[in-house]
Coordinates of C-alpha atoms and ligand atoms in Angstrom, one line a residue:
X213 CA -34.5 -6.0 -9.1
X214 CA -31.7 -4.4 -6.9
X215 CA -28.2 -4.4 -8.6
X216 CA -25.7 -5.5 -5.8
X217 CA -22.3 -3.7 -5.8
X218 CA -20.7 -7.2 -5.3
X219 CA -22.3 -10.7 -4.8
X220 CA -19.9 -13.0 -3.0
X221 CA -22.6 -15.8 -3.0
X222 CA -22.4 -16.1 -6.7
X223 CA -18.5 -17.1 -6.5
X224 CA -19.4 -19.6 -3.8
X225 CA -22.2 -21.1 -5.9
X226 CA -20.1 -21.5 -9.0
X227 CA -17.5 -23.5 -6.9
X228 CA -19.8 -25.3 -4.4
X229 CA -18.7 -28.9 -5.0
X230 CA -15.0 -28.2 -4.9
X231 CA -15.3 -25.8 -1.8
X232 CA -17.4 -28.4 0.0
X233 CA -14.8 -31.1 -0.7
X234 CA -11.9 -28.9 0.4
X235 CA -13.8 -28.2 3.7
X236 CA -14.3 -31.8 4.5
X237 CA -10.8 -32.6 3.5
X238 CA -9.4 -30.2 5.9
X239 CA -12.0 -31.0 8.9
X240 CA -11.2 -34.8 8.5
X241 CA -7.5 -34.1 8.5
X242 CA -7.7 -33.0 12.2
X243 CA -4.9 -30.4 11.1
X244 CA -5.9 -26.9 11.1
X245 CA -2.7 -24.6 11.1
X246 CA 0.6 -24.7 9.3
X247 CA -0.1 -27.9 7.3
X248 CA -0.2 -29.4 3.9
X249 CA -3.0 -27.2 2.5
X250 CA -1.0 -24.0 3.3
X251 CA 2.3 -25.6 1.9
X252 CA 0.6 -26.5 -1.2
X253 CA -1.3 -23.1 -1.7
X254 CA 2.1 -21.2 -1.0
X255 CA 3.9 -23.2 -3.7
X256 CA 0.8 -22.7 -6.3
X257 CA 0.5 -18.9 -5.5
X258 CA 4.3 -18.2 -5.8
X259 CA 4.2 -20.1 -9.1
X260 CA 1.3 -17.9 -10.3
X261 CA 3.2 -14.6 -9.3
X262 CA 6.4 -15.8 -10.5
X263 CA 8.4 -15.5 -7.2
X264 CA 10.4 -18.3 -5.4
X265 CA 8.8 -17.7 -1.9
X266 CA 5.2 -17.2 -0.8
X267 CA 4.4 -17.0 3.0
X268 CA 0.8 -17.3 4.0
X269 CA -0.2 -15.0 6.8
X270 CA -3.2 -13.9 8.5
X271 CA -4.4 -10.8 6.6
X272 CA -3.1 -8.1 4.3
X273 CA -2.2 -5.5 7.0
X274 CA -0.2 -8.0 8.8
X275 CA 1.6 -9.1 5.5
X276 CA 2.9 -5.6 5.1
X277 CA 3.7 -5.2 8.7
X278 CA 5.6 -8.4 9.0
X279 CA 7.9 -7.3 5.9
X280 CA 8.5 -3.9 7.6
X281 CA 9.3 -6.0 10.8
X282 CA 11.6 -8.4 9.2
X283 CA 13.6 -5.7 7.5
X284 CA 14.1 -4.0 10.9
X285 CA 12.2 -0.9 9.9
X286 CA 11.0 1.0 12.9
X287 CA 11.1 4.0 15.0
X288 CA 13.1 6.9 13.4
X289 CA 12.6 5.4 10.0
X290 CA 10.5 6.8 7.3
X291 CA 8.4 5.0 4.6
X292 CA 7.0 6.7 1.6
X293 CA 3.3 5.7 1.2
X294 CA 0.6 7.0 -1.1
X295 CA -1.5 10.1 0.1
X296 CA -4.6 8.4 -1.2
X297 CA -5.8 4.9 -0.7
X298 CA -6.5 2.4 1.9
X299 CA -5.5 3.3 5.6
X300 CA -4.0 -0.4 6.0
X301 CA -0.9 0.8 4.1
X302 CA -0.3 3.6 6.6
X303 CA -1.2 1.4 9.6
X304 CA 1.5 -1.4 8.5
X305 CA 4.1 1.6 8.8
X306 CA 2.8 3.0 12.1
X307 CA 2.5 -0.4 13.7
X308 CA 6.2 -1.0 13.5
X309 CA 6.8 2.4 14.9
X310 CA 7.9 4.0 11.7
X311 CA 6.5 7.4 10.1
X312 CA 4.5 7.4 6.8
X313 CA 5.5 9.9 4.4
X314 CA 2.5 10.6 2.1
X315 CA 3.2 11.1 -1.6
X316 CA 0.4 12.5 -3.8
X317 CA -0.9 10.4 -6.8
X318 CA -0.3 10.9 -10.4
X319 CA -3.3 12.8 -11.4
X320 CA -4.4 10.3 -14.2
X321 CA -3.8 7.0 -12.7
X322 CA -4.1 7.7 -9.0
X323 CA -1.3 5.7 -8.3
X324 CA 2.0 7.0 -6.5
X325 CA 3.6 9.7 -8.6
X326 CA 7.3 8.9 -9.0
X327 CA 8.1 12.3 -10.0
X328 CA 7.4 13.4 -6.4
X329 CA 9.7 10.8 -4.7
X330 CA 12.9 13.0 -4.8
X331 CA 11.2 15.9 -2.7
X332 CA 10.2 13.5 -0.1
X333 CA 13.7 11.8 0.5
X334 CA 15.5 12.2 3.7
X335 CA 18.4 10.4 5.4
X336 CA 15.7 8.6 7.3
X337 CA 13.8 7.1 4.3
X338 CA 14.2 3.4 4.3
X339 CA 11.3 2.0 2.1
X340 CA 8.8 2.9 -0.6
X341 CA 5.3 1.3 -0.2
X342 CA 3.2 1.8 -3.3
X343 CA -0.4 0.4 -3.8
X344 CA -1.3 -1.0 -7.1
X345 CA -4.8 0.9 -6.6
X346 CA -8.0 -0.5 -7.9
X347 CA -6.3 -3.4 -9.6
X348 CA -3.7 -1.4 -11.7
X349 CA 0.0 -1.6 -11.1
X350 CA 1.8 1.4 -10.1
X351 CA 4.7 3.0 -12.2
X352 CA 7.2 0.4 -10.8
X353 CA 9.9 1.0 -13.4
X354 CA 10.2 4.5 -12.1
X355 CA 9.9 3.6 -8.6
X356 CA 12.3 0.7 -8.8
X357 CA 14.9 3.0 -10.5
X358 CA 14.5 5.7 -7.8
X359 CA 14.8 3.0 -5.0
X360 CA 17.9 1.5 -6.7
X361 CA 19.4 4.9 -6.7
X362 CA 19.0 5.6 -3.2
X363 CA 19.3 2.1 -1.6
X364 CA 15.4 2.0 -0.6
X365 CA 13.5 -1.1 -0.1
X366 CA 10.4 -1.5 -2.2
X367 CA 7.3 -3.3 -0.9
X368 CA 4.3 -3.6 -3.0
X369 CA 0.9 -3.3 -1.6
X370 CA -0.6 -6.0 -3.9
X371 CA -4.0 -6.4 -2.0
X372 CA -6.1 -5.1 -5.0
X373 CA -4.0 -6.3 -8.0
X374 CA -3.9 -10.4 -8.0
X375 CA -3.0 -11.0 -11.5
X376 CA -2.3 -7.5 -12.6
X377 CA 0.7 -7.3 -15.0
X378 CA 3.2 -4.7 -16.3
X379 CA 6.0 -5.4 -18.8
X380 CA 5.0 -9.1 -18.6
X381 CA 5.6 -9.3 -14.7
X382 CA 2.9 -9.9 -12.2
X383 CA 2.3 -7.7 -9.4
X384 CA 3.7 -9.3 -6.3
X385 CA 6.9 -9.9 -8.4
X386 CA 7.5 -6.1 -8.8
X387 CA 9.7 -5.0 -6.0
X388 CA 11.6 -6.7 -3.3
X389 CA 8.5 -8.1 -1.5
X390 CA 4.8 -7.8 -1.6
X391 CA 2.0 -7.8 0.8
X392 CA -1.2 -9.3 -0.5
X393 CA -4.7 -9.6 0.9
X394 CA -7.2 -12.4 0.5
X395 CA -9.9 -10.5 2.1
X396 CA -13.5 -11.9 0.8
X397 CA -14.1 -9.1 -1.5
X398 CA -10.5 -8.9 -3.3
X399 CA -10.2 -10.4 -6.7
X400 CA -8.9 -13.6 -5.1
X401 CA -10.8 -13.8 -1.8
X402 CA -10.8 -16.2 1.0
X403 CA -14.0 -17.0 3.1
X404 CA -12.4 -15.3 5.9
X405 CA -9.5 -13.0 6.6
X406 CA -6.2 -14.2 5.0
X407 CA -3.1 -12.9 3.4
X408 CA 0.5 -13.6 2.0
X409 CA 3.7 -12.3 1.3
X410 CA 5.6 -13.0 -1.8
X411 CA 9.3 -12.3 -2.5
X412 CA 12.6 -13.7 -4.2
X413 CA 14.6 -13.1 -1.0
X414 CA 15.2 -16.5 0.7
X415 CA 16.8 -14.9 3.8
X416 CA 13.7 -12.7 4.1
X417 CA 11.3 -15.6 3.7
X418 CA 12.9 -17.7 6.3
X419 CA 12.7 -14.7 8.8
X420 CA 9.0 -14.1 7.9
X421 CA 8.3 -17.8 8.4
X422 CA 9.5 -17.3 11.9
X423 CA 8.0 -14.0 12.6
X424 CA 4.4 -15.1 11.5
X425 CA 4.7 -18.0 14.2
X426 CA 5.7 -16.5 17.4
X427 CA 9.3 -15.9 16.2
X428 CA 10.0 -19.7 16.1
X429 CA 11.7 -21.9 13.8
X430 CA 11.8 -24.8 16.2
X431 CA 8.8 -25.6 18.5
X432 CA 9.2 -23.7 21.9
X433 CA 12.4 -22.1 20.8
X434 CA 11.6 -18.5 20.3
X435 CA 14.7 -16.6 19.1
X436 CA 12.8 -13.3 18.6
X437 CA 9.4 -11.5 19.3
X438 CA 7.0 -12.8 16.5
X439 CA 3.3 -12.2 15.7
X440 CA 0.7 -15.0 15.7
X441 CA -0.3 -14.3 11.9
X442 CA -1.0 -17.6 10.2
X443 CA -3.0 -18.3 7.3
X444 CA -5.3 -21.4 8.4
X445 CA -5.8 -24.7 6.5
X446 CA -9.5 -24.1 5.6
X447 CA -8.6 -20.8 4.1
X448 CA -5.4 -22.3 2.2
X449 CA -7.8 -25.1 0.9
X450 CA -10.5 -22.6 -0.2
X451 CA -7.9 -20.4 -2.0
X452 CA -6.4 -23.5 -3.6
X453 CA -10.0 -23.9 -5.3
X454 CA -10.2 -20.4 -6.3
X455 CA -6.8 -19.7 -7.5
X456 CA -7.3 -21.6 -11.0
X457 CA -10.2 -19.6 -11.8
X458 CA -8.6 -16.2 -11.1
X459 CA -7.5 -15.5 -14.7
X460 CA -10.8 -16.2 -16.1
X461 CA -12.5 -14.0 -13.4
X462 CA -10.0 -11.2 -14.2
X463 CA -10.8 -11.5 -17.9
X464 CA -14.6 -11.4 -17.1
X465 CA -14.0 -8.1 -15.2
X466 CA -11.9 -6.7 -18.1
X467 CA -14.7 -7.4 -20.5
X468 CA -17.2 -5.5 -18.2
X469 CA -15.0 -2.6 -17.6
X470 CA -14.4 -2.4 -21.5
X471 CA -18.2 -2.2 -21.6
X472 CA -18.2 0.9 -19.1
X473 CA -15.5 2.5 -20.9
X474 CA -17.2 2.3 -24.3
X475 CA -20.5 3.5 -22.9
X476 CA -19.4 6.1 -20.5
X477 CA -16.9 8.0 -22.8
X478 CA -17.7 11.7 -23.0
X479 CA -20.6 11.6 -20.7
X480 CA -20.9 14.9 -18.5
X481 CA -17.9 15.8 -16.4
X482 CA -17.1 12.0 -15.6
X483 CA -13.5 11.1 -15.6
X484 CA -12.9 7.4 -16.8
X485 CA -10.1 5.2 -15.5
X486 CA -6.8 5.9 -17.4
X487 CA -4.8 2.8 -18.2
X488 CA -1.2 3.4 -19.5
X489 CA -0.1 1.1 -22.3
X490 CA 2.5 -0.7 -20.2
X491 CA 0.0 -1.9 -17.7
X492 CA -2.8 -4.7 -17.5
X493 CA -5.2 -4.0 -14.6
X494 CA -7.5 -6.7 -13.2
X495 CA -10.2 -4.0 -12.4
X496 CA -10.6 -4.9 -8.8
X497 CA -12.8 -1.7 -8.8
X498 CA -14.1 0.5 -11.6
X499 CA -13.7 4.1 -10.2
X500 CA -14.9 7.2 -11.9
X501 CA -14.7 10.8 -11.0
X502 CA -17.4 13.5 -10.9
X503 CA -17.9 16.9 -9.1
X504 CA -21.5 15.7 -9.0
X505 CA -20.6 12.5 -6.9
X506 CA -23.2 12.7 -4.1
X507 CA -26.0 13.3 -6.7
X508 CA -25.1 10.5 -9.0
X509 CA -24.7 8.1 -6.2
X510 CA -28.3 9.0 -4.8
X511 CA -29.7 8.9 -8.3
X512 CA -28.4 5.3 -8.8
X513 CA -29.4 4.4 -5.3
X514 CA -33.0 5.5 -6.1
X515 CA -32.7 2.9 -9.1
X516 CA -31.6 0.2 -6.8
X517 CA -28.0 0.3 -8.0
X518 CA -25.4 0.0 -5.4
X519 CA -22.2 2.1 -5.3
X520 CA -19.2 2.6 -3.1
X521 CA -16.7 5.1 -2.3
X522 CA -12.9 4.0 -2.2
X523 CA -12.1 6.0 -0.1
X524 CA -14.2 8.9 1.3
X525 CA -11.4 10.1 3.8
X526 CA -7.7 10.1 3.0
X527 CA -5.7 8.5 5.9
X528 CA -4.2 12.0 6.7
X529 CA -7.6 13.3 7.4
X530 CA -8.8 10.2 9.4
X531 CA -9.0 10.3 13.2
X532 CA -6.4 7.4 13.5
X533 CA -3.8 10.1 12.4
X534 CA -5.0 13.3 13.8
X535 CA -1.6 13.3 15.9
X536 CA 0.4 13.7 12.8
X537 CA -1.3 17.2 12.5
X538 CA -2.0 17.3 8.8
X539 CA -4.5 20.2 7.9
X540 CA -7.1 20.1 5.2
X541 CA -5.3 21.0 1.9
X542 CA -2.1 19.2 3.1
X543 CA -2.5 16.7 0.1
X544 CA -4.9 18.6 -2.3
X545 CA -5.0 15.8 -5.0
X546 CA -5.6 13.1 -2.3
X547 CA -8.3 15.2 -1.0
X548 CA -10.0 16.1 -4.5
X549 CA -9.9 12.3 -5.3
X550 CA -11.7 11.5 -1.9
X551 CA -14.5 14.0 -2.9
X552 CA -15.0 12.9 -6.4
X553 CA -14.5 9.2 -6.8
X554 CA -17.3 6.6 -7.2
X555 CA -16.9 3.0 -7.7
X556 CA -19.5 1.3 -9.9
X557 CA -20.6 -2.4 -9.6
X558 CA -18.0 -4.8 -11.2
X559 CA -17.2 -8.4 -10.5
X560 CA -16.8 -11.6 -12.5
X561 CA -20.5 -12.5 -11.6
X562 CA -22.2 -9.4 -12.9
X563 CA -23.9 -9.7 -16.4
X564 CA -23.2 -7.7 -19.4
X565 CA -26.9 -6.6 -19.1
X566 CA -26.4 -5.5 -15.4
X567 CA -23.4 -3.5 -16.5
X568 CA -25.3 -2.0 -19.3
X569 CA -28.0 -0.9 -17.2
X570 CA -25.6 0.9 -14.7
X571 CA -24.1 2.5 -17.8
X572 CA -27.7 3.8 -19.1
X573 CA -28.5 5.1 -15.5
X574 CA -25.2 6.9 -15.3
X575 CA -26.0 8.5 -18.9
X576 CA -29.5 9.4 -18.1
X577 CA -28.2 11.3 -14.8
X578 CA -26.1 13.5 -16.9
X579 CA -28.8 13.8 -19.6
X580 CA -31.6 15.0 -17.1
Ligands
PLP643 C1 -7.7 -4.7 1.6 C2 -6.4 -4.0 1.6 C3 -5.4 -4.4 2.5 C4 -5.7 -4.9 3.8 O1 -6.0 -6.2 3.6 P1 -6.7 -6.9 5.0 O2 -6.6 -8.4 4.4 O3 -8.1 -6.5 5.1 O4 -5.8 -6.8 6.1 C5 -4.1 -3.3 2.5 N1 -4.0 -2.6 1.5 C6 -4.9 -2.3 0.6 C7 -4.8 -1.4 -0.7 C8 -6.3 -3.0 0.6 O5 -7.1 -3.0 -0.4

């Protein structure tokens, strides 16, 4: 039996009746955008995060981009971003015309290293955009302290961290605003592209509601040049079905992660995820590191075990950012991670037996 990296059909099967009912409800309503489902989902999601506002948008990339736009961040401004991670975070910055300033990660958590922020600060720095990578919150205490000292805006990229907490607060409520993705593979995933922004800032929230809808607060009155970036009623209704299951699904992920951590300790040169005491990750991914990544990946593939790499090319080395002129070695830690990380299968719908068989296969690779 092949062991999939992720099985999205299992989540749908678990909630079949409710999802079918939601689909019918929206189809029969004849109202497909900016309606009751979105309004209800925004209230429910804001409550789950602990912010006063949630603004549904079309996807995670535009969630981040719209916040930068709403803050007036653009040409000539600099935004500090992780040197490692997903390219969407950088794209949000460059799509508004600002410059991404890469920050190397902490060597153990792979999240943005706050100790490096001071060296990156210039008179043009406007914001810090940390990712809660792989489902574990960045060191927001240190990042927020630095931002407060220098008057910077903090935008969380919370695309991978639905439900993750630090010091009792949820990701999405740890900065001035957060961009969230409900891409189907995320811990809370829609059945299409979808995203949201959370914030406690009422002025920002009002501006974002306008900007996501052509810059319009009143129909056919366009006060500013906005985007078309709306979370549709079907997606909102499906997300409302899934949201009440998020905590249990995250707990399931945590139990499976614990199995990996127990079974893979001290195996070969394998570096396991490091979880500081102050953070409660939601295990969007279970990422190990080894100098033998390609051989291990091939060995597991031969045994029907699917793995992935998040991410094989750091943004500064991708074709999209060739014009920035960064050479090999510009961000050695980010580049080393890109060469060594491997994501093992994990999801709420993997069984303990499946996880154990992955663990056994990894151990046998290093024994042989
Ligand atoms: C998925 C993801 C995004 C982008 O989300 P989309 O909904 O696909 O646009 C942004 N940042 C990170 C870290 C992500 O994992």
